[in-house]
PDB file of C-alpha atoms in Angstrom:
ATOM      1  CA  UNK R   1      -0.306  15.714   7.266  1.00 44.00           C
ATOM      2  CA  UNK R   2      -3.601  16.870   8.021  1.00 45.00           C
ATOM      3  CA  UNK R   3      -6.297  17.476   4.668  1.00 44.00           C
ATOM      4  CA  UNK R   4      -5.730  20.891   5.234  1.00 45.00           C
ATOM      5  CA  UNK R   5      -1.549  21.432   4.353  1.00 43.00           C
ATOM      6  CA  UNK R   6      -1.624  19.050   2.037  1.00 42.00           C
ATOM      7  CA  UNK R   7      -4.773  20.919   0.253  1.00 43.00           C
ATOM      8  CA  UNK R   8      -2.950  24.215   0.616  1.00 42.00           C
ATOM      9  CA  UNK R   9       0.176  22.797  -0.532  1.00 38.00           C
ATOM     10  CA  UNK R  10      -1.651  21.290  -3.612  1.00 40.00           C
ATOM     11  CA  UNK R  11      -3.050  24.664  -4.192  1.00 40.00           C
ATOM     12  CA  UNK R  12       0.400  26.290  -4.073  1.00 34.00           C
ATOM     13  CA  UNK R  13       1.606  23.661  -6.958  1.00 32.00           C
ATOM     14  CA  UNK R  14      -1.150  23.737  -8.505  1.00 35.00           C
ATOM     15  CA  UNK R  15      -0.589  28.111  -8.951  1.00 31.00           C
ATOM     16  CA  UNK R  16       2.591  27.564  -9.458  1.00 30.00           C
ATOM     17  CA  UNK R  17       2.443  25.193 -12.658  1.00 31.00           C
ATOM     18  CA  UNK R  18       4.685  22.381 -10.820  1.00 33.00           C
ATOM     19  CA  UNK R  19       3.087  19.277 -11.070  1.00 38.00           C
ATOM     20  CA  UNK R  20       3.107  17.338  -7.428  1.00 41.00           C
ATOM     21  CA  UNK R  21       5.863  15.400  -7.589  1.00 41.00           C
ATOM     22  CA  UNK R  22       7.143  15.642 -12.018  1.00 41.00           C
ATOM     23  CA  UNK R  23       6.191  11.991 -12.603  1.00 46.00           C
ATOM     24  CA  UNK R  24       3.283   9.998 -15.298  1.00 50.00           C
ATOM     25  CA  UNK R  25       0.969  13.060 -16.359  1.00 51.00           C
ATOM     26  CA  UNK R  26      -2.414  11.960 -14.055  1.00 58.00           C
ATOM     27  CA  UNK R  27      -0.771   9.354 -11.177  1.00 72.00           C
ATOM     28  CA  UNK R  28       0.225  11.178  -7.959  1.00 91.00           C
ATOM     29  CA  UNK R  29       2.714   9.409  -5.871  1.00 96.00           C
ATOM     30  CA  UNK R  30       3.016   7.963  -2.533  1.00 97.00           C
ATOM     31  CA  UNK R  31       5.373   5.369  -0.132  1.00 98.00           C
ATOM     32  CA  UNK R  32       4.521   3.537   2.793  1.00 98.00           C
ATOM     33  CA  UNK R  33       5.515   1.602   4.801  1.00 98.00           C
ATOM     34  CA  UNK R  34       4.702  -2.602   6.698  1.00 98.00           C
ATOM     35  CA  UNK R  35       6.198  -2.243   9.522  1.00 98.00           C
ATOM     36  CA  UNK R  36       6.775  -5.539  11.386  1.00 98.00           C
ATOM     37  CA  UNK R  37       8.581  -6.810  14.990  1.00 98.00           C
ATOM     38  CA  UNK R  38       8.630 -10.659  15.677  1.00 98.00           C
ATOM     39  CA  UNK R  39       7.310 -12.296  18.542  1.00 97.00           C
ATOM     40  CA  UNK R  40       6.484 -15.827  19.930  1.00 97.00           C
ATOM     41  CA  UNK R  41       3.296 -16.375  17.670  1.00 95.00           C
ATOM     42  CA  UNK R  42       5.306 -15.033  14.095  1.00 96.00           C
ATOM     43  CA  UNK R  43       5.689 -11.289  13.284  1.00 98.00           C
ATOM     44  CA  UNK R  44       2.920  -8.840  13.603  1.00 98.00           C
ATOM     45  CA  UNK R  45       2.224  -5.790  10.914  1.00 98.00           C
ATOM     46  CA  UNK R  46       1.215  -2.597  12.007  1.00 98.00           C
ATOM     47  CA  UNK R  47      -2.212  -1.028  10.814  1.00 98.00           C
ATOM     48  CA  UNK R  48      -3.622   2.028  11.445  1.00 98.00           C
ATOM     49  CA  UNK R  49      -7.400   2.641  10.429  1.00 97.00           C
ATOM     50  CA  UNK R  50      -8.597   5.686   8.790  1.00 96.00           C
ATOM     51  CA  UNK R  51     -10.792   8.413  10.120  1.00 94.00           C
ATOM     52  CA  UNK R  52     -14.531   7.779   8.724  1.00 90.00           C
ATOM     53  CA  UNK R  53     -16.348  10.258   6.438  1.00 82.00           C
ATOM     54  CA  UNK R  54     -13.605  12.014   4.140  1.00 68.00           C
ATOM     55  CA  UNK R  55      -9.829  12.137   2.936  1.00 70.00           C
ATOM     56  CA  UNK R  56      -8.554   8.545   0.756  1.00 77.00           C
ATOM     57  CA  UNK R  57      -9.675   4.855   2.313  1.00 89.00           C
ATOM     58  CA  UNK R  58     -12.735   6.079   4.945  1.00 90.00           C
ATOM     59  CA  UNK R  59     -12.430   3.863   7.966  1.00 94.00           C
ATOM     60  CA  UNK R  60     -10.185   0.932   6.440  1.00 96.00           C
ATOM     61  CA  UNK R  61      -7.210   0.024   8.068  1.00 98.00           C
ATOM     62  CA  UNK R  62      -4.068   0.235   6.174  1.00 98.00           C
ATOM     63  CA  UNK R  63      -0.240   0.622   6.339  1.00 98.00           C
ATOM     64  CA  UNK R  64       0.971   3.912   8.123  1.00 98.00           C
ATOM     65  CA  UNK R  65       1.928   6.246   4.185  1.00 97.00           C
ATOM     66  CA  UNK R  66       0.699   8.891   1.907  1.00 96.00           C
ATOM     67  CA  UNK R  67       1.207  11.577  -0.115  1.00 95.00           C
ATOM     68  CA  UNK R  68       4.834  12.515  -1.996  1.00 96.00           C
ATOM     69  CA  UNK R  69       5.392  16.168  -0.808  1.00 96.00           C
ATOM     70  CA  UNK R  70       7.861  18.905  -2.223  1.00 94.00           C
ATOM     71  CA  UNK R  71       9.943  18.559   0.991  1.00 95.00           C
ATOM     72  CA  UNK R  72      10.302  14.937   0.210  1.00 96.00           C
ATOM     73  CA  UNK R  73      11.994  15.167  -3.582  1.00 95.00           C
ATOM     74  CA  UNK R  74      15.486  13.345  -4.137  1.00 95.00           C
ATOM     75  CA  UNK R  75      17.102  14.718  -7.630  1.00 95.00           C
ATOM     76  CA  UNK R  76      19.790  12.482  -8.652  1.00 92.00           C
ATOM     77  CA  UNK R  77      22.361  14.020 -11.332  1.00 92.00           C
ATOM     78  CA  UNK R  78      19.680  17.256 -11.091  1.00 90.00           C
ATOM     79  CA  UNK R  79      16.166  14.829 -12.334  1.00 93.00           C
ATOM     80  CA  UNK R  80      13.732  13.626 -10.223  1.00 92.00           C
ATOM     81  CA  UNK R  81      14.217  10.590  -8.006  1.00 95.00           C
ATOM     82  CA  UNK R  82      10.564   8.559  -8.002  1.00 95.00           C
ATOM     83  CA  UNK R  83      12.441   6.740  -5.855  1.00 95.00           C
ATOM     84  CA  UNK R  84      13.962   8.450  -3.387  1.00 96.00           C
ATOM     85  CA  UNK R  85      11.566  10.136  -3.011  1.00 96.00           C
ATOM     86  CA  UNK R  86       9.213   7.866  -2.201  1.00 97.00           C
ATOM     87  CA  UNK R  87      12.022   7.021   0.828  1.00 98.00           C
ATOM     88  CA  UNK R  88      11.920  10.680   2.417  1.00 98.00           C
ATOM     89  CA  UNK R  89       8.105  10.170   2.194  1.00 98.00           C
ATOM     90  CA  UNK R  90       7.805   7.027   3.731  1.00 98.00           C
ATOM     91  CA  UNK R  91      10.557   7.994   6.376  1.00 98.00           C
ATOM     92  CA  UNK R  92       8.317  11.278   7.037  1.00 98.00           C
ATOM     93  CA  UNK R  93       4.670  10.096   7.070  1.00 98.00           C
ATOM     94  CA  UNK R  94       5.591   7.607   9.832  1.00 98.00           C
ATOM     95  CA  UNK R  95       7.027   9.891  11.882  1.00 98.00           C
ATOM     96  CA  UNK R  96       4.169  12.405  11.200  1.00 97.00           C
ATOM     97  CA  UNK R  97       1.449   9.244  12.073  1.00 97.00           C
ATOM     98  CA  UNK R  98       2.790   7.377  13.898  1.00 98.00           C
ATOM     99  CA  UNK R  99       5.872   8.963  16.123  1.00 98.00           C
ATOM    100  CA  UNK R 100       8.229   6.323  15.825  1.00 98.00           C
ATOM    101  CA  UNK R 101      11.392   6.824  13.826  1.00 98.00           C
ATOM    102  CA  UNK R 102      12.483   4.731  11.343  1.00 98.00           C
ATOM    103  CA  UNK R 103      15.817   4.573  10.239  1.00 97.00           C
ATOM    104  CA  UNK R 104      16.440   5.373   6.130  1.00 97.00           C
ATOM    105  CA  UNK R 105      18.549   2.397   6.157  1.00 97.00           C
ATOM    106  CA  UNK R 106      16.142  -0.507   7.355  1.00 98.00           C
ATOM    107  CA  UNK R 107      13.461   0.333   4.348  1.00 98.00           C
ATOM    108  CA  UNK R 108      13.096  -2.673   2.206  1.00 98.00           C
ATOM    109  CA  UNK R 109      11.452  -1.695  -1.199  1.00 97.00           C
ATOM    110  CA  UNK R 110       8.540  -4.632  -1.279  1.00 97.00           C
ATOM    111  CA  UNK R 111       6.401  -3.858  -4.294  1.00 97.00           C
ATOM    112  CA  UNK R 112       5.580  -0.565  -6.550  1.00 97.00           C
ATOM    113  CA  UNK R 113       0.982  -0.480  -7.558  1.00 97.00           C
ATOM    114  CA  UNK R 114      -0.636   0.910  -9.979  1.00 95.00           C
ATOM    115  CA  UNK R 115      -3.904   2.144  -9.431  1.00 93.00           C
ATOM    116  CA  UNK R 116      -6.880   1.692 -11.575  1.00 92.00           C
ATOM    117  CA  UNK R 117      -8.354   3.434 -14.510  1.00 86.00           C
ATOM    118  CA  UNK R 118     -11.575   3.735 -11.907  1.00 85.00           C
ATOM    119  CA  UNK R 119      -9.596   4.665  -9.213  1.00 82.00           C
ATOM    120  CA  UNK R 120     -10.951   8.693  -8.774  1.00 79.00           C
ATOM    121  CA  UNK R 121      -7.193   9.434  -7.053  1.00 78.00           C
ATOM    122  CA  UNK R 122      -4.551   7.445  -8.963  1.00 85.00           C
ATOM    123  CA  UNK R 123      -1.644   7.187  -6.714  1.00 92.00           C
ATOM    124  CA  UNK R 124       1.512   4.983  -7.749  1.00 94.00           C
ATOM    125  CA  UNK R 125       2.484   3.481  -4.188  1.00 97.00           C
ATOM    126  CA  UNK R 126       5.739   2.768  -2.867  1.00 98.00           C
ATOM    127  CA  UNK R 127       5.353  -0.570  -0.763  1.00 98.00           C
ATOM    128  CA  UNK R 128       8.729  -0.311   1.783  1.00 98.00           C
ATOM    129  CA  UNK R 129       8.703  -3.145   4.591  1.00 98.00           C
ATOM    130  CA  UNK R 130      10.948  -2.189   7.670  1.00 98.00           C
ATOM    131  CA  UNK R 131      12.108  -3.618  11.543  1.00 98.00           C
ATOM    132  CA  UNK R 132      10.274  -1.571  13.631  1.00 98.00           C
ATOM    133  CA  UNK R 133      12.500   0.535  16.139  1.00 98.00           C
ATOM    134  CA  UNK R 134      11.228   0.624  19.947  1.00 96.00           C
ATOM    135  CA  UNK R 135       9.161   3.692  21.391  1.00 96.00           C
ATOM    136  CA  UNK R 136       5.419   3.580  21.628  1.00 97.00           C
ATOM    137  CA  UNK R 137       2.644   4.897  18.970  1.00 97.00           C
ATOM    138  CA  UNK R 138       1.272   8.128  18.804  1.00 97.00           C
ATOM    139  CA  UNK R 139      -1.457   8.768  16.457  1.00 97.00           C
ATOM    140  CA  UNK R 140      -1.937  11.951  14.423  1.00 93.00           C
ATOM    141  CA  UNK R 141      -5.347  12.476  15.120  1.00 90.00           C
ATOM    142  CA  UNK R 142      -6.053  13.704  11.685  1.00 90.00           C
ATOM    143  CA  UNK R 143      -4.592  10.446   9.804  1.00 93.00           C
ATOM    144  CA  UNK R 144      -5.888   7.957  12.226  1.00 95.00           C
ATOM    145  CA  UNK R 145      -8.391   7.119  15.005  1.00 96.00           C
ATOM    146  CA  UNK R 146      -7.299   3.844  15.951  1.00 97.00           C
ATOM    147  CA  UNK R 147      -4.108   1.133  15.500  1.00 98.00           C
ATOM    148  CA  UNK R 148      -3.709  -2.416  15.811  1.00 98.00           C
ATOM    149  CA  UNK R 149      -0.061  -4.765  16.166  1.00 98.00           C
ATOM    150  CA  UNK R 150      -1.459  -7.923  14.344  1.00 98.00           C
ATOM    151  CA  UNK R 151      -0.180 -11.240  12.583  1.00 98.00           C
ATOM    152  CA  UNK R 152      -0.972 -10.916   8.716  1.00 98.00           C
ATOM    153  CA  UNK R 153      -3.645 -13.936   8.567  1.00 98.00           C
ATOM    154  CA  UNK R 154      -5.125 -12.621  11.426  1.00 98.00           C
ATOM    155  CA  UNK R 155      -6.429  -9.888   9.899  1.00 98.00           C
ATOM    156  CA  UNK R 156      -7.196 -11.201   6.587  1.00 98.00           C
ATOM    157  CA  UNK R 157      -9.752 -13.483   9.111  1.00 98.00           C
ATOM    158  CA  UNK R 158     -11.290 -10.300  10.871  1.00 98.00           C
ATOM    159  CA  UNK R 159     -12.042  -8.724   7.060  1.00 98.00           C
ATOM    160  CA  UNK R 160     -13.314 -12.225   5.598  1.00 98.00           C
ATOM    161  CA  UNK R 161     -15.328 -12.057   8.941  1.00 97.00           C
ATOM    162  CA  UNK R 162     -16.309  -8.950   7.820  1.00 96.00           C
ATOM    163  CA  UNK R 163     -14.781  -6.264  11.185  1.00 96.00           C
ATOM    164  CA  UNK R 164     -12.035  -5.505   9.246  1.00 96.00           C
ATOM    165  CA  UNK R 165     -11.812  -2.939   5.955  1.00 97.00           C
ATOM    166  CA  UNK R 166      -9.294  -3.193   4.100  1.00 97.00           C
ATOM    167  CA  UNK R 167      -8.550  -2.074   0.533  1.00 96.00           C
ATOM    168  CA  UNK R 168      -7.148  -4.709  -2.546  1.00 96.00           C
ATOM    169  CA  UNK R 169      -3.134  -3.457  -1.782  1.00 97.00           C
ATOM    170  CA  UNK R 170      -2.596  -4.011   2.014  1.00 98.00           C
ATOM    171  CA  UNK R 171      -5.133  -7.036   1.603  1.00 98.00           C
ATOM    172  CA  UNK R 172      -2.381  -8.297  -0.853  1.00 98.00           C
ATOM    173  CA  UNK R 173       0.598  -7.090   1.216  1.00 98.00           C
ATOM    174  CA  UNK R 174      -0.935  -9.327   3.803  1.00 98.00           C
ATOM    175  CA  UNK R 175      -1.902 -12.673   1.678  1.00 97.00           C
ATOM    176  CA  UNK R 176       2.567 -12.303   1.243  1.00 96.00           C
ATOM    177  CA  UNK R 177       4.104 -12.184   3.766  1.00 97.00           C
ATOM    178  CA  UNK R 178       0.983 -14.435   5.569  1.00 97.00           C
ATOM    179  CA  UNK R 179       3.122 -17.489   5.448  1.00 96.00           C
ATOM    180  CA  UNK R 180       6.734 -16.180   6.607  1.00 97.00           C
ATOM    181  CA  UNK R 181       8.391 -17.482   9.643  1.00 97.00           C
ATOM    182  CA  UNK R 182      10.226 -14.039  11.253  1.00 98.00           C
ATOM    183  CA  UNK R 183      10.672 -10.646   9.983  1.00 98.00           C
ATOM    184  CA  UNK R 184      13.747 -11.753   8.796  1.00 98.00           C
ATOM    185  CA  UNK R 185      12.431 -13.735   6.414  1.00 97.00           C
ATOM    186  CA  UNK R 186       9.626 -10.651   4.996  1.00 97.00           C
ATOM    187  CA  UNK R 187      12.728  -8.786   4.733  1.00 97.00           C
ATOM    188  CA  UNK R 188      14.901 -11.127   2.651  1.00 97.00           C
ATOM    189  CA  UNK R 189      12.156 -11.972   0.775  1.00 92.00           C
ATOM    190  CA  UNK R 190      11.100  -8.435   0.126  1.00 92.00           C
ATOM    191  CA  UNK R 191      13.904  -8.019  -1.539  1.00 91.00           C
ATOM    192  CA  UNK R 192      13.979 -10.379  -3.780  1.00 93.00           C
ATOM    193  CA  UNK R 193      10.484 -10.418  -5.134  1.00 91.00           C
ATOM    194  CA  UNK R 194       9.647  -7.023  -5.593  1.00 94.00           C
ATOM    195  CA  UNK R 195       7.656  -6.440  -9.100  1.00 95.00           C
ATOM    196  CA  UNK R 196       5.424  -3.498  -9.655  1.00 96.00           C
ATOM    197  CA  UNK R 197       1.417  -3.974  -9.677  1.00 97.00           C
ATOM    198  CA  UNK R 198      -0.730  -2.185 -12.453  1.00 97.00           C
ATOM    199  CA  UNK R 199      -3.986  -3.211 -11.902  1.00 97.00           C
ATOM    200  CA  UNK R 200      -6.879  -3.372 -13.990  1.00 97.00           C
ATOM    201  CA  UNK R 201     -10.304  -3.863 -12.599  1.00 97.00           C
ATOM    202  CA  UNK R 202     -12.888  -5.847 -14.205  1.00 97.00           C
ATOM    203  CA  UNK R 203     -15.851  -3.798 -13.078  1.00 96.00           C
ATOM    204  CA  UNK R 204     -19.676  -6.261 -13.082  1.00 95.00           C
ATOM    205  CA  UNK R 205     -22.601  -6.282 -11.334  1.00 95.00           C
ATOM    206  CA  UNK R 206     -20.973  -9.498  -9.365  1.00 95.00           C
ATOM    207  CA  UNK R 207     -18.225  -7.479  -8.301  1.00 96.00           C
ATOM    208  CA  UNK R 208     -15.131  -6.571  -8.613  1.00 97.00           C
ATOM    209  CA  UNK R 209     -12.008  -8.958 -10.173  1.00 98.00           C
ATOM    210  CA  UNK R 210      -8.801  -7.668  -9.785  1.00 98.00           C
ATOM    211  CA  UNK R 211      -6.029  -8.159 -13.018  1.00 98.00           C
ATOM    212  CA  UNK R 212      -2.126  -7.551 -13.148  1.00 98.00           C
ATOM    213  CA  UNK R 213       0.213  -8.635 -16.193  1.00 97.00           C
ATOM    214  CA  UNK R 214       0.742 -12.404 -16.543  1.00 97.00           C
ATOM    215  CA  UNK R 215      -3.063 -12.958 -16.372  1.00 98.00           C
ATOM    216  CA  UNK R 216      -5.537 -14.312 -19.552  1.00 97.00           C
ATOM    217  CA  UNK R 217      -8.010 -11.783 -18.564  1.00 98.00           C
ATOM    218  CA  UNK R 218      -5.692  -8.736 -18.855  1.00 98.00           C
ATOM    219  CA  UNK R 219      -6.315  -6.900 -21.605  1.00 97.00           C
ATOM    220  CA  UNK R 220      -9.446  -8.864 -22.141  1.00 98.00           C
ATOM    221  CA  UNK R 221     -12.453  -8.537 -19.899  1.00 97.00           C
ATOM    222  CA  UNK R 222     -14.419 -10.816 -22.375  1.00 97.00           C
ATOM    223  CA  UNK R 223     -11.706 -13.294 -20.862  1.00 98.00           C
ATOM    224  CA  UNK R 224     -12.430 -13.521 -17.526  1.00 98.00           C
ATOM    225  CA  UNK R 225     -13.648 -17.028 -16.817  1.00 97.00           C
ATOM    226  CA  UNK R 226     -11.260 -18.319 -19.531  1.00 97.00           C
ATOM    227  CA  UNK R 227      -8.779 -21.147 -18.612  1.00 96.00           C
ATOM    228  CA  UNK R 228      -5.743 -19.681 -18.463  1.00 96.00           C
ATOM    229  CA  UNK R 229      -2.902 -17.877 -16.480  1.00 97.00           C
ATOM    230  CA  UNK R 230      -3.976 -16.295 -13.391  1.00 98.00           C
ATOM    231  CA  UNK R 231      -3.044 -13.668 -11.643  1.00 98.00           C
ATOM    232  CA  UNK R 232      -5.859 -12.078  -9.797  1.00 98.00           C
ATOM    233  CA  UNK R 233      -7.421 -10.095  -6.979  1.00 98.00           C
ATOM    234  CA  UNK R 234     -10.779 -12.207  -6.612  1.00 98.00           C
ATOM    235  CA  UNK R 235     -13.566  -9.262  -4.759  1.00 98.00           C
ATOM    236  CA  UNK R 236     -16.438 -10.839  -5.312  1.00 97.00           C
ATOM    237  CA  UNK R 237     -15.954 -13.265  -3.383  1.00 96.00           C
ATOM    238  CA  UNK R 238     -16.196 -13.475   0.914  1.00 95.00           C
ATOM    239  CA  UNK R 239     -13.165 -13.992   1.460  1.00 97.00           C
ATOM    240  CA  UNK R 240     -11.557 -13.006  -1.346  1.00 98.00           C
ATOM    241  CA  UNK R 241      -8.766 -14.309  -3.418  1.00 98.00           C
ATOM    242  CA  UNK R 242      -5.455 -14.462  -4.055  1.00 98.00           C
ATOM    243  CA  UNK R 243      -4.565 -16.628  -6.766  1.00 98.00           C
ATOM    244  CA  UNK R 244      -1.091 -16.462  -8.972  1.00 97.00           C
ATOM    245  CA  UNK R 245      -0.516 -19.294 -12.062  1.00 94.00           C
ATOM    246  CA  UNK R 246       1.524 -19.371 -15.009  1.00 77.00           C
ATOM    247  CA  UNK R 247      -1.263 -21.700 -17.177  1.00 67.00           C
ATOM    248  CA  UNK R 248      -5.173 -22.802 -16.964  1.00 53.00           C
TER     249      UNK R 248
END
């Protein structure tokens, strides 16, 4: 959806006193899809480059996706069903941004990301994985200026070289699937390992460290360098380093 249409809908909802999606105050909800295909060298994932100069993730390479819109809302026994709404948004956003039609049954829940408090536009984002359908990619020029099918390890390598801009959730999801040998392996593991990433950002002059529950410093920044359990992405260094342990 282009920015003008998105703003118009948000303004209309605000005039009517309707929360953006009716979920946790302070958060909007979004959805994104890891579209995967098998190759002789291993699975590839579709990445889109966002336009520079405005909008979310300016210049970054991301998975197709976007915010849940009013027409995406789904209800269960009269109550808003956030995850079902996110699934609808995921399918719509893929169609709008790439022209690909993904079957609803193809979506596998892979993760749910909550942004840190410093995020300027806090979106709780549902991540899905799916085998890419047949078809040519036709980009929406308002949403993406380029696309590439890449092995996850190659995308991470380009980021480490400084030629490919990634945001932390995209980086971590690529890291999680980088060793999978087939799309089927990714889908099976995604279904088994789906989890919530409730993010805290440690900010210092050296840069950012993103922390998740289970890290010794998650609730106390003073413990950042203390030995102990780790679940973090260290963006102070290049390449970024993801560490997950259960003890020191």
